[in-house]
């Protein structure tokens, strides 16, 4: 894993969120070109800015670096909603997931 990973992952997650570089930059409180400079590899965010970017993209730092999770915000939202369901519903959903994975 290298600097390119961070640049590419920010771009990937930003595109999944459907937000333009300049809009994300402004919403994070920076100049219009801030995210573009990260995406192009000209700069890296500080740790504080990295955490702000993760929050903006609705991912945890762990999810950011999880290559096996192509859509962390969707997985997180799904898990959060699953936590509120009663056991019978969870068992039903688990049965459906197992059936879908067996195809």
PDB file of C-alpha atoms in Angstrom:
ATOM      1  CA  UNK A   1       0.000   0.000   0.000  1.00  0.00           C
ATOM      2  CA  UNK A   2       1.351   3.392  -0.928  1.00  0.00           C
ATOM      3  CA  UNK A   3       0.383   7.018  -1.444  1.00  0.00           C
ATOM      4  CA  UNK A   4      -1.395   6.127  -4.681  1.00  0.00           C
ATOM      5  CA  UNK A   5      -3.771   3.897  -2.720  1.00  0.00           C
ATOM      6  CA  UNK A   6      -4.953   6.821  -0.591  1.00  0.00           C
ATOM      7  CA  UNK A   7      -5.458   9.062  -3.626  1.00  0.00           C
ATOM      8  CA  UNK A   8      -7.334   6.389  -5.566  1.00  0.00           C
ATOM      9  CA  UNK A   9      -9.469   5.309  -2.600  1.00  0.00           C
ATOM     10  CA  UNK A  10     -10.566   8.877  -1.874  1.00  0.00           C
ATOM     11  CA  UNK A  11     -11.509   9.253  -5.534  1.00  0.00           C
ATOM     12  CA  UNK A  12     -13.357   5.919  -5.560  1.00  0.00           C
ATOM     13  CA  UNK A  13     -15.385   6.710  -2.446  1.00  0.00           C
ATOM     14  CA  UNK A  14     -16.057  10.278  -3.582  1.00  0.00           C
ATOM     15  CA  UNK A  15     -17.437   9.021  -6.884  1.00  0.00           C
ATOM     16  CA  UNK A  16     -19.631   6.473  -5.092  1.00  0.00           C
ATOM     17  CA  UNK A  17     -20.995   9.339  -3.028  1.00  0.00           C
ATOM     18  CA  UNK A  18     -21.638  11.239  -6.259  1.00  0.00           C
ATOM     19  CA  UNK A  19     -19.913  14.460  -5.286  1.00  0.00           C
ATOM     20  CA  UNK A  20     -17.552  16.600  -7.366  1.00  0.00           C
ATOM     21  CA  UNK A  21     -14.004  17.330  -6.197  1.00  0.00           C
ATOM     22  CA  UNK A  22     -14.604  21.066  -5.881  1.00  0.00           C
ATOM     23  CA  UNK A  23     -17.821  20.573  -3.896  1.00  0.00           C
ATOM     24  CA  UNK A  24     -16.144  18.160  -1.491  1.00  0.00           C
ATOM     25  CA  UNK A  25     -13.233  20.582  -1.088  1.00  0.00           C
ATOM     26  CA  UNK A  26     -15.531  23.471  -0.233  1.00  0.00           C
ATOM     27  CA  UNK A  27     -17.662  21.383   2.129  1.00  0.00           C
ATOM     28  CA  UNK A  28     -14.504  20.324   3.959  1.00  0.00           C
ATOM     29  CA  UNK A  29     -13.621  24.012   4.346  1.00  0.00           C
ATOM     30  CA  UNK A  30     -10.821  24.215   1.787  1.00  0.00           C
ATOM     31  CA  UNK A  31     -10.145  25.835  -1.563  1.00  0.00           C
ATOM     32  CA  UNK A  32     -11.863  24.408  -4.654  1.00  0.00           C
ATOM     33  CA  UNK A  33      -8.692  22.550  -5.680  1.00  0.00           C
ATOM     34  CA  UNK A  34      -7.940  20.823  -2.339  1.00  0.00           C
ATOM     35  CA  UNK A  35      -9.391  17.387  -3.172  1.00  0.00           C
ATOM     36  CA  UNK A  36      -8.089  17.573  -6.739  1.00  0.00           C
ATOM     37  CA  UNK A  37      -4.544  18.053  -5.410  1.00  0.00           C
ATOM     38  CA  UNK A  38      -4.961  14.915  -3.282  1.00  0.00           C
ATOM     39  CA  UNK A  39      -6.544  12.902  -6.095  1.00  0.00           C
ATOM     40  CA  UNK A  40      -3.763  13.836  -8.499  1.00  0.00           C
ATOM     41  CA  UNK A  41      -1.069  12.818  -6.019  1.00  0.00           C
ATOM     42  CA  UNK A  42       0.362  16.294  -5.527  1.00  0.00           C
ATOM     43  CA  UNK A  43      -0.425  16.217  -1.811  1.00  0.00           C
ATOM     44  CA  UNK A  44      -1.667  14.033   1.024  1.00  0.00           C
ATOM     45  CA  UNK A  45      -4.108  15.066   3.740  1.00  0.00           C
ATOM     46  CA  UNK A  46      -2.906  15.494   7.305  1.00  0.00           C
ATOM     47  CA  UNK A  47      -4.188  12.938   9.820  1.00  0.00           C
ATOM     48  CA  UNK A  48      -6.852  15.384  11.024  1.00  0.00           C
ATOM     49  CA  UNK A  49      -7.941  16.041   7.445  1.00  0.00           C
ATOM     50  CA  UNK A  50      -7.903  12.314   6.646  1.00  0.00           C
ATOM     51  CA  UNK A  51     -10.318  11.725   9.533  1.00  0.00           C
ATOM     52  CA  UNK A  52     -12.519  14.586   8.297  1.00  0.00           C
ATOM     53  CA  UNK A  53     -12.486  13.078   4.804  1.00  0.00           C
ATOM     54  CA  UNK A  54     -13.490   9.679   6.201  1.00  0.00           C
ATOM     55  CA  UNK A  55     -16.360  11.267   8.099  1.00  0.00           C
ATOM     56  CA  UNK A  56     -17.428  13.201   4.998  1.00  0.00           C
ATOM     57  CA  UNK A  57     -17.400   9.997   2.947  1.00  0.00           C
ATOM     58  CA  UNK A  58     -19.294   8.112   5.699  1.00  0.00           C
ATOM     59  CA  UNK A  59     -16.549   5.547   6.266  1.00  0.00           C
ATOM     60  CA  UNK A  60     -14.416   4.627   9.223  1.00  0.00           C
ATOM     61  CA  UNK A  61     -10.630   4.679   8.800  1.00  0.00           C
ATOM     62  CA  UNK A  62     -10.762   0.868   9.027  1.00  0.00           C
ATOM     63  CA  UNK A  63     -13.308   0.742   6.185  1.00  0.00           C
ATOM     64  CA  UNK A  64     -11.192   3.147   4.149  1.00  0.00           C
ATOM     65  CA  UNK A  65      -8.324   0.639   4.104  1.00  0.00           C
ATOM     66  CA  UNK A  66     -10.527  -2.454   3.655  1.00  0.00           C
ATOM     67  CA  UNK A  67      -9.902  -3.567   0.070  1.00  0.00           C
ATOM     68  CA  UNK A  68     -12.556  -6.272   0.374  1.00  0.00           C
ATOM     69  CA  UNK A  69     -15.312  -3.733   0.979  1.00  0.00           C
ATOM     70  CA  UNK A  70     -16.042  -1.858  -2.257  1.00  0.00           C
ATOM     71  CA  UNK A  71     -18.980   0.090  -0.788  1.00  0.00           C
ATOM     72  CA  UNK A  72     -18.325   0.865   2.908  1.00  0.00           C
ATOM     73  CA  UNK A  73     -21.158   3.394   3.385  1.00  0.00           C
ATOM     74  CA  UNK A  74     -23.763   0.934   2.108  1.00  0.00           C
ATOM     75  CA  UNK A  75     -22.385  -1.921   4.230  1.00  0.00           C
ATOM     76  CA  UNK A  76     -22.282   0.323   7.320  1.00  0.00           C
ATOM     77  CA  UNK A  77     -25.861   1.507   6.769  1.00  0.00           C
ATOM     78  CA  UNK A  78     -27.030  -2.074   6.293  1.00  0.00           C
ATOM     79  CA  UNK A  79     -25.298  -3.278   9.453  1.00  0.00           C
ATOM     80  CA  UNK A  80     -26.678  -0.359  11.470  1.00  0.00           C
ATOM     81  CA  UNK A  81     -30.207  -1.254  10.366  1.00  0.00           C
ATOM     82  CA  UNK A  82     -29.679  -4.964  11.004  1.00  0.00           C
ATOM     83  CA  UNK A  83     -28.747  -4.189  14.608  1.00  0.00           C
ATOM     84  CA  UNK A  84     -32.263  -2.913  15.236  1.00  0.00           C
ATOM     85  CA  UNK A  85     -34.064  -6.049  14.026  1.00  0.00           C
ATOM     86  CA  UNK A  86     -35.394  -8.816  16.245  1.00  0.00           C
ATOM     87  CA  UNK A  87     -33.712 -12.233  16.149  1.00  0.00           C
ATOM     88  CA  UNK A  88     -36.412 -13.847  13.949  1.00  0.00           C
ATOM     89  CA  UNK A  89     -35.926 -11.210  11.250  1.00  0.00           C
ATOM     90  CA  UNK A  90     -32.140 -11.544  11.447  1.00  0.00           C
ATOM     91  CA  UNK A  91     -32.432 -15.307  10.948  1.00  0.00           C
ATOM     92  CA  UNK A  92     -34.675 -14.744   7.945  1.00  0.00           C
ATOM     93  CA  UNK A  93     -32.206 -12.303   6.392  1.00  0.00           C
ATOM     94  CA  UNK A  94     -29.306 -14.668   7.082  1.00  0.00           C
ATOM     95  CA  UNK A  95     -31.196 -17.454   5.314  1.00  0.00           C
ATOM     96  CA  UNK A  96     -31.746 -15.195   2.304  1.00  0.00           C
ATOM     97  CA  UNK A  97     -28.072 -14.188   2.220  1.00  0.00           C
ATOM     98  CA  UNK A  98     -26.973 -17.815   2.354  1.00  0.00           C
ATOM     99  CA  UNK A  99     -29.335 -18.672  -0.499  1.00  0.00           C
ATOM    100  CA  UNK A 100     -28.060 -15.767  -2.619  1.00  0.00           C
ATOM    101  CA  UNK A 101     -24.428 -16.701  -2.015  1.00  0.00           C
ATOM    102  CA  UNK A 102     -25.038 -20.318  -3.046  1.00  0.00           C
ATOM    103  CA  UNK A 103     -26.051 -19.254  -6.574  1.00  0.00           C
TER     104      UNK A 103
END
